Amino acid sequence: MTTPSGTPDAAALRAAVGLGGTDNASLRVFLEGLPAVDPVGVEARAAQLATRSIKKDTKRALIDLAISMVDLTTLEGADTPGKVRNLCRKAVQPDREVPGTPSTAAVCVYPDMVAVAAEAVAGTGVKVASVATAFPAGRSSLEVKLADTRLAVEAGADEIDMVIDRGAFLAGDYATVFGQVEAVKGACGDARLKVILETGELATYDHVRRASWLALLAGGDFIKTSTGKIAPAATLPVTHVMLQAVRDLFDLTGVQRAVKPAGGIRTTKDAIAYLVAVHEVAGPQWLDPHWFRFGASGVVNDLLLQRRTQTQGHYSGPRYVSVD
């Protein structure tokens, strides 16, 4: 099912799951034929798993893992090269006073700041991600979206975060959304593609399931909940639905894809609840920054403070860690 470069062959992947074509009629048959999500069931399971007790040594390991999964992000109109460089320094060394603190997975910036970020993290292993495709609304022409993507890739982005056209999706124009994801993936070159569903605008778990499968079959390397610009952003039940989608794809085809909840994850307790969900819903092989990320810059400082508590035996206040 792979090409000579080792990437999944799209046609073989679609055939393996029973998708007959990429026209609207074929996509509608496949996506609307997926099993319906039981809202009560998924919410109950998410709530139950979130109460799981984590012992001290395991908690310390999960804190380090969570830090290593964060995409540290700044997506503001007031971003400057200096602000981005400071963010990169924090990504590489989140807690300068405590040796051994893991780096975050990536920094995420607008395309015009990619070159600054790429220079700042060069040789550290921290990836550079860039939002693209008319982020956050996604309301632009395909030509503009592809130009936005190429700008970021040419500047040095390792990962592209694109937004789907939610209006087209909700109108049932699945072929347009599929074609745009497929085209942006082609423009990414070697960069990995995160497809943002903006689940808060999709409204139902069934829509989230369909959008997840559409994005995965169109070539997305990640499915991502949110832009972080609207509420609700990431929730545990929505993330459960997305984790089940990547697990089902893996079971059917052997192809593994990644998940990224973004927005609304603010505490260590939140992060650990998501990691429990990853282990129980998708499986332990997803407990790796290559396969799971947090788009939650706000959670990093709480993780660092809890890490200090675990390693030093006393609580440090917020003034002991940097803002960026």
mmCIF file of N, CA and C in Angstrom, residues 212-302:
data_model
loop_
_atom_site.group_PDB
_atom_site.id
_atom_site.type_symbol
_atom_site.label_atom_id
_atom_site.label_comp_id
_atom_site.label_asym_id
_atom_site.label_seq_id
_atom_site.Cartn_x
_atom_site.Cartn_y
_atom_site.Cartn_z
ATOM 1 N N SER A 212 -13.246 13.790 10.113
ATOM 2 C CA SER A 212 -11.991 13.098 10.431
ATOM 3 C C SER A 212 -11.622 12.127 9.322
ATOM 4 N N TRP A 213 -12.577 11.299 8.917
ATOM 5 C CA TRP A 213 -12.312 10.322 7.867
ATOM 6 C C TRP A 213 -12.006 11.007 6.541
ATOM 7 N N LEU A 214 -12.730 12.067 6.225
ATOM 8 C CA LEU A 214 -12.462 12.790 4.982
ATOM 9 C C LEU A 214 -11.027 13.306 4.967
ATOM 10 N N ALA A 215 -10.611 13.947 6.061
ATOM 11 C CA ALA A 215 -9.261 14.501 6.133
ATOM 12 C C ALA A 215 -8.193 13.417 6.045
ATOM 13 N N LEU A 216 -8.409 12.301 6.708
ATOM 14 C CA LEU A 216 -7.441 11.214 6.695
ATOM 15 C C LEU A 216 -7.311 10.611 5.297
ATOM 16 N N LEU A 217 -8.425 10.399 4.627
ATOM 17 C CA LEU A 217 -8.387 9.764 3.312
ATOM 18 C C LEU A 217 -7.900 10.716 2.222
ATOM 19 N N ALA A 218 -7.987 12.028 2.475
ATOM 20 C CA ALA A 218 -7.478 13.009 1.517
ATOM 21 C C ALA A 218 -5.983 13.244 1.676
ATOM 22 N N GLY A 219 -5.371 12.673 2.719
ATOM 23 C CA GLY A 219 -3.919 12.780 2.865
ATOM 24 C C GLY A 219 -3.420 13.463 4.102
ATOM 25 N N GLY A 220 -4.317 13.858 5.016
ATOM 26 C CA GLY A 220 -3.861 14.508 6.241
ATOM 27 C C GLY A 220 -2.998 13.587 7.083
ATOM 28 N N ASP A 221 -1.873 14.100 7.563
ATOM 29 C CA ASP A 221 -1.011 13.326 8.468
ATOM 30 C C ASP A 221 -1.511 13.412 9.904
ATOM 31 N N PHE A 222 -2.154 14.523 10.229
ATOM 32 C CA PHE A 222 -2.792 14.754 11.526
ATOM 33 C C PHE A 222 -4.244 15.164 11.276
ATOM 34 N N ILE A 223 -5.111 14.858 12.208
ATOM 35 C CA ILE A 223 -6.379 15.556 12.308
ATOM 36 C C ILE A 223 -6.345 16.364 13.604
ATOM 37 N N LYS A 224 -6.753 17.608 13.511
ATOM 38 C CA LYS A 224 -6.623 18.564 14.611
ATOM 39 C C LYS A 224 -7.989 19.154 14.920
ATOM 40 N N THR A 225 -8.296 19.328 16.191
ATOM 41 C CA THR A 225 -9.633 19.770 16.564
ATOM 42 C C THR A 225 -9.932 21.194 16.119
ATOM 43 N N SER A 226 -9.016 22.133 16.410
ATOM 44 C CA SER A 226 -9.442 23.525 16.454
ATOM 45 C C SER A 226 -8.338 24.489 16.066
ATOM 46 N N THR A 227 -8.767 25.717 15.730
ATOM 47 C CA THR A 227 -7.820 26.809 15.527
ATOM 48 C C THR A 227 -7.429 27.457 16.850
ATOM 49 N N GLY A 228 -8.236 27.248 17.878
ATOM 50 C CA GLY A 228 -8.027 27.946 19.141
ATOM 51 C C GLY A 228 -8.627 29.337 19.148
ATOM 52 N N LYS A 229 -9.276 29.709 18.032
ATOM 53 C CA LYS A 229 -9.825 31.059 17.909
ATOM 54 C C LYS A 229 -11.315 31.134 18.228
ATOM 55 N N ILE A 230 -11.992 29.976 18.347
ATOM 56 C CA ILE A 230 -13.406 29.995 18.708
ATOM 57 C C ILE A 230 -13.651 28.989 19.825
ATOM 58 N N ALA A 231 -14.777 29.136 20.491
ATOM 59 C CA ALA A 231 -15.181 28.191 21.539
ATOM 60 C C ALA A 231 -16.468 27.497 21.101
ATOM 61 N N PRO A 232 -16.640 26.206 21.439
ATOM 62 C CA PRO A 232 -15.659 25.376 22.145
ATOM 63 C C PRO A 232 -14.532 24.939 21.235
ATOM 64 N N ALA A 233 -13.358 24.745 21.852
ATOM 65 C CA ALA A 233 -12.204 24.232 21.114
ATOM 66 C C ALA A 233 -12.119 22.724 21.369
ATOM 67 N N ALA A 234 -10.976 22.237 21.806
ATOM 68 C CA ALA A 234 -10.847 20.800 22.073
ATOM 69 C C ALA A 234 -11.707 20.401 23.263
ATOM 70 N N THR A 235 -12.347 19.236 23.152
ATOM 71 C CA THR A 235 -13.005 18.606 24.289
ATOM 72 C C THR A 235 -12.619 17.134 24.293
ATOM 73 N N LEU A 236 -12.719 16.514 25.452
ATOM 74 C CA LEU A 236 -12.367 15.091 25.531
ATOM 75 C C LEU A 236 -13.274 14.213 24.675
ATOM 76 N N PRO A 237 -14.598 14.392 24.693
ATOM 77 C CA PRO A 237 -15.431 13.527 23.853
ATOM 78 C C PRO A 237 -15.117 13.659 22.363
ATOM 79 N N VAL A 238 -14.923 14.883 21.881
ATOM 80 C CA VAL A 238 -14.565 15.085 20.470
ATOM 81 C C VAL A 238 -13.238 14.401 20.152
ATOM 82 N N THR A 239 -12.277 14.533 21.065
ATOM 83 C CA THR A 239 -10.981 13.899 20.835
ATOM 84 C C THR A 239 -11.106 12.381 20.838
ATOM 85 N N HIS A 240 -11.990 11.834 21.661
ATOM 86 C CA HIS A 240 -12.262 10.394 21.623
ATOM 87 C C HIS A 240 -12.726 9.966 20.230
ATOM 88 N N VAL A 241 -13.644 10.741 19.633
ATOM 89 C CA VAL A 241 -14.157 10.407 18.296
ATOM 90 C C VAL A 241 -13.022 10.418 17.273
ATOM 91 N N MET A 242 -12.137 11.394 17.377
ATOM 92 C CA MET A 242 -11.025 11.502 16.425
ATOM 93 C C MET A 242 -9.990 10.401 16.647
ATOM 94 N N LEU A 243 -9.719 10.074 17.898
ATOM 95 C CA LEU A 243 -8.806 8.977 18.199
ATOM 96 C C LEU A 243 -9.356 7.651 17.667
ATOM 97 N N GLN A 244 -10.666 7.460 17.780
ATOM 98 C CA GLN A 244 -11.261 6.236 17.254
ATOM 99 C C GLN A 244 -11.128 6.176 15.739
ATOM 100 N N ALA A 245 -11.213 7.326 15.075
ATOM 101 C CA ALA A 245 -11.064 7.348 13.618
ATOM 102 C C ALA A 245 -9.671 6.889 13.198
ATOM 103 N N VAL A 246 -8.627 7.408 13.867
ATOM 104 C CA VAL A 246 -7.277 6.984 13.466
ATOM 105 C C VAL A 246 -7.031 5.527 13.845
ATOM 106 N N ARG A 247 -7.630 5.079 14.934
ATOM 107 C CA ARG A 247 -7.484 3.678 15.315
ATOM 108 C C ARG A 247 -8.178 2.768 14.292
ATOM 109 N N ASP A 248 -9.378 3.149 13.875
ATOM 110 C CA ASP A 248 -10.104 2.343 12.893
ATOM 111 C C ASP A 248 -9.360 2.307 11.567
ATOM 112 N N LEU A 249 -8.803 3.445 11.165
ATOM 113 C CA LEU A 249 -8.009 3.470 9.927
ATOM 114 C C LEU A 249 -6.825 2.518 10.039
ATOM 115 N N PHE A 250 -6.157 2.544 11.176
ATOM 116 C CA PHE A 250 -5.008 1.667 11.392
ATOM 117 C C PHE A 250 -5.422 0.196 11.353
ATOM 118 N N ASP A 251 -6.528 -0.126 11.993
ATOM 119 C CA ASP A 251 -6.992 -1.516 12.020
ATOM 120 C C ASP A 251 -7.338 -2.017 10.626
ATOM 121 N N LEU A 252 -7.884 -1.140 9.787
ATOM 122 C CA LEU A 252 -8.289 -1.541 8.442
ATOM 123 C C LEU A 252 -7.131 -1.602 7.458
ATOM 124 N N THR A 253 -6.139 -0.711 7.634
ATOM 125 C CA THR A 253 -5.116 -0.534 6.594
ATOM 126 C C THR A 253 -3.679 -0.686 7.063
ATOM 127 N N GLY A 254 -3.454 -0.620 8.378
ATOM 128 C CA GLY A 254 -2.086 -0.615 8.881
ATOM 129 C C GLY A 254 -1.408 0.739 8.781
ATOM 130 N N VAL A 255 -2.134 1.767 8.328
ATOM 131 C CA VAL A 255 -1.594 3.119 8.197
ATOM 132 C C VAL A 255 -1.893 3.898 9.471
ATOM 133 N N GLN A 256 -0.853 4.462 10.092
ATOM 134 C CA GLN A 256 -1.015 5.210 11.333
ATOM 135 C C GLN A 256 -0.985 6.701 11.052
ATOM 136 N N ARG A 257 -1.950 7.398 11.598
ATOM 137 C CA ARG A 257 -2.026 8.853 11.475
ATOM 138 C C ARG A 257 -2.160 9.463 12.871
ATOM 139 N N ALA A 258 -1.968 10.781 12.957
ATOM 140 C CA ALA A 258 -1.826 11.459 14.242
ATOM 141 C C ALA A 258 -3.036 12.335 14.561
ATOM 142 N N VAL A 259 -3.129 12.732 15.848
ATOM 143 C CA VAL A 259 -4.236 13.557 16.353
ATOM 144 C C VAL A 259 -3.661 14.720 17.161
ATOM 145 N N LYS A 260 -4.309 15.875 17.035
ATOM 146 C CA LYS A 260 -3.883 17.043 17.814
ATOM 147 C C LYS A 260 -5.101 17.802 18.334
ATOM 148 N N PRO A 261 -5.417 17.680 19.632
ATOM 149 C CA PRO A 261 -6.407 18.582 20.222
ATOM 150 C C PRO A 261 -5.761 19.941 20.472
ATOM 151 N N ALA A 262 -6.517 21.002 20.240
ATOM 152 C CA ALA A 262 -5.964 22.352 20.385
ATOM 153 C C ALA A 262 -6.992 23.272 21.015
ATOM 154 N N GLY A 263 -6.531 24.051 22.002
ATOM 155 C CA GLY A 263 -7.405 25.021 22.649
ATOM 156 C C GLY A 263 -8.147 24.433 23.837
ATOM 157 N N GLY A 264 -8.164 25.162 24.940
ATOM 158 C CA GLY A 264 -8.954 24.767 26.094
ATOM 159 C C GLY A 264 -8.291 23.787 27.043
ATOM 160 N N ILE A 265 -7.060 23.378 26.752
ATOM 161 C CA ILE A 265 -6.330 22.443 27.626
ATOM 162 C C ILE A 265 -5.360 23.287 28.444
ATOM 163 N N ARG A 266 -5.634 23.459 29.723
ATOM 164 C CA ARG A 266 -4.911 24.473 30.495
ATOM 165 C C ARG A 266 -4.137 23.929 31.697
ATOM 166 N N THR A 267 -4.451 22.740 32.161
ATOM 167 C CA THR A 267 -3.825 22.244 33.382
ATOM 168 C C THR A 267 -3.178 20.888 33.143
ATOM 169 N N THR A 268 -2.301 20.527 34.066
ATOM 170 C CA THR A 268 -1.668 19.208 34.014
ATOM 171 C C THR A 268 -2.726 18.117 34.090
ATOM 172 N N LYS A 269 -3.734 18.326 34.927
ATOM 173 C CA LYS A 269 -4.822 17.350 35.036
ATOM 174 C C LYS A 269 -5.507 17.159 33.687
ATOM 175 N N ASP A 270 -5.749 18.265 32.965
ATOM 176 C CA ASP A 270 -6.343 18.175 31.626
ATOM 177 C C ASP A 270 -5.456 17.338 30.704
ATOM 178 N N ALA A 271 -4.168 17.671 30.673
ATOM 179 C CA ALA A 271 -3.248 16.997 29.756
ATOM 180 C C ALA A 271 -3.185 15.502 30.038
ATOM 181 N N ILE A 272 -3.126 15.137 31.309
ATOM 182 C CA ILE A 272 -3.052 13.716 31.659
ATOM 183 C C ILE A 272 -4.337 13.000 31.258
ATOM 184 N N ALA A 273 -5.471 13.665 31.405
ATOM 185 C CA ALA A 273 -6.739 13.049 30.981
ATOM 186 C C ALA A 273 -6.719 12.744 29.485
ATOM 187 N N TYR A 274 -6.140 13.630 28.705
ATOM 188 C CA TYR A 274 -6.028 13.381 27.265
ATOM 189 C C TYR A 274 -5.078 12.217 26.982
ATOM 190 N N LEU A 275 -3.983 12.122 27.715
ATOM 191 C CA LEU A 275 -3.043 11.024 27.487
ATOM 192 C C LEU A 275 -3.659 9.678 27.865
ATOM 193 N N VAL A 276 -4.462 9.656 28.911
ATOM 194 C CA VAL A 276 -5.193 8.426 29.256
ATOM 195 C C VAL A 276 -6.116 8.040 28.099
ATOM 196 N N ALA A 277 -6.799 9.036 27.527
ATOM 197 C CA ALA A 277 -7.694 8.764 26.393
ATOM 198 C C ALA A 277 -6.908 8.209 25.207
ATOM 199 N N VAL A 278 -5.754 8.769 24.939
ATOM 200 C CA VAL A 278 -4.917 8.272 23.833
ATOM 201 C C VAL A 278 -4.595 6.793 24.046
ATOM 202 N N HIS A 279 -4.157 6.452 25.252
ATOM 203 C CA HIS A 279 -3.771 5.068 25.559
ATOM 204 C C HIS A 279 -4.953 4.124 25.421
ATOM 205 N N GLU A 280 -6.113 4.529 25.926
ATOM 206 C CA GLU A 280 -7.260 3.627 25.989
ATOM 207 C C GLU A 280 -8.048 3.564 24.686
ATOM 208 N N VAL A 281 -8.122 4.658 23.939
ATOM 209 C CA VAL A 281 -8.948 4.694 22.735
ATOM 210 C C VAL A 281 -8.151 4.323 21.488
ATOM 211 N N ALA A 282 -6.996 4.944 21.305
ATOM 212 C CA ALA A 282 -6.169 4.641 20.125
ATOM 213 C C ALA A 282 -5.205 3.502 20.430
ATOM 214 N N GLY A 283 -4.440 3.645 21.494
ATOM 215 C CA GLY A 283 -3.482 2.606 21.856
ATOM 216 C C GLY A 283 -2.155 3.198 22.270
ATOM 217 N N PRO A 284 -1.334 2.437 22.989
ATOM 218 C CA PRO A 284 -0.075 2.975 23.509
ATOM 219 C C PRO A 284 0.902 3.438 22.440
ATOM 220 N N GLN A 285 0.784 2.907 21.198
ATOM 221 C CA GLN A 285 1.713 3.339 20.159
ATOM 222 C C GLN A 285 1.488 4.788 19.740
ATOM 223 N N TRP A 286 0.366 5.380 20.145
ATOM 224 C CA TRP A 286 0.121 6.799 19.864
ATOM 225 C C TRP A 286 0.717 7.716 20.940
ATOM 226 N N LEU A 287 1.264 7.146 22.006
ATOM 227 C CA LEU A 287 1.840 7.976 23.069
ATOM 228 C C LEU A 287 3.265 8.388 22.698
ATOM 229 N N ASP A 288 3.347 9.216 21.677
ATOM 230 C CA ASP A 288 4.618 9.664 21.111
ATOM 231 C C ASP A 288 4.355 11.001 20.419
ATOM 232 N N PRO A 289 5.272 11.963 20.529
ATOM 233 C CA PRO A 289 5.024 13.264 19.895
ATOM 234 C C PRO A 289 4.829 13.197 18.382
ATOM 235 N N HIS A 290 5.278 12.129 17.748
ATOM 236 C CA HIS A 290 5.057 11.995 16.310
ATOM 237 C C HIS A 290 3.592 11.723 16.006
ATOM 238 N N TRP A 291 2.874 11.132 16.978
ATOM 239 C CA TRP A 291 1.508 10.684 16.731
ATOM 240 C C TRP A 291 0.453 11.428 17.533
ATOM 241 N N PHE A 292 0.878 12.228 18.504
ATOM 242 C CA PHE A 292 -0.098 12.985 19.285
ATOM 243 C C PHE A 292 0.547 14.284 19.737
ATOM 244 N N ARG A 293 -0.195 15.382 19.608
ATOM 245 C CA ARG A 293 0.284 16.703 20.010
ATOM 246 C C ARG A 293 -0.785 17.441 20.790
ATOM 247 N N PHE A 294 -0.328 18.413 21.541
ATOM 248 C CA PHE A 294 -1.216 19.368 22.185
ATOM 249 C C PHE A 294 -1.009 20.734 21.545
ATOM 250 N N GLY A 295 -2.073 21.333 21.041
ATOM 251 C CA GLY A 295 -2.017 22.731 20.630
ATOM 252 C C GLY A 295 -2.496 23.570 21.797
ATOM 253 N N ALA A 296 -1.652 23.650 22.808
ATOM 254 C CA ALA A 296 -2.098 24.243 24.079
ATOM 255 C C ALA A 296 -0.917 24.890 24.785
ATOM 256 N N SER A 297 -0.488 26.048 24.273
ATOM 257 C CA SER A 297 0.661 26.719 24.880
ATOM 258 C C SER A 297 0.424 27.037 26.345
ATOM 259 N N GLY A 298 -0.832 27.339 26.700
ATOM 260 C CA GLY A 298 -1.135 27.722 28.064
ATOM 261 C C GLY A 298 -0.910 26.637 29.089
ATOM 262 N N VAL A 299 -0.851 25.374 28.646
ATOM 263 C CA VAL A 299 -0.683 24.279 29.594
ATOM 264 C C VAL A 299 0.781 24.097 30.004
ATOM 265 N N VAL A 300 1.710 24.642 29.242
ATOM 266 C CA VAL A 300 3.130 24.340 29.479
ATOM 267 C C VAL A 300 3.576 24.782 30.860
ATOM 268 N N ASN A 301 3.236 26.001 31.269
ATOM 269 C CA ASN A 301 3.717 26.475 32.563
ATOM 270 C C ASN A 301 3.171 25.647 33.716
ATOM 271 N N ASP A 302 1.910 25.220 33.625
ATOM 272 C CA ASP A 302 1.383 24.371 34.690
ATOM 273 C C ASP A 302 2.111 23.028 34.712
#
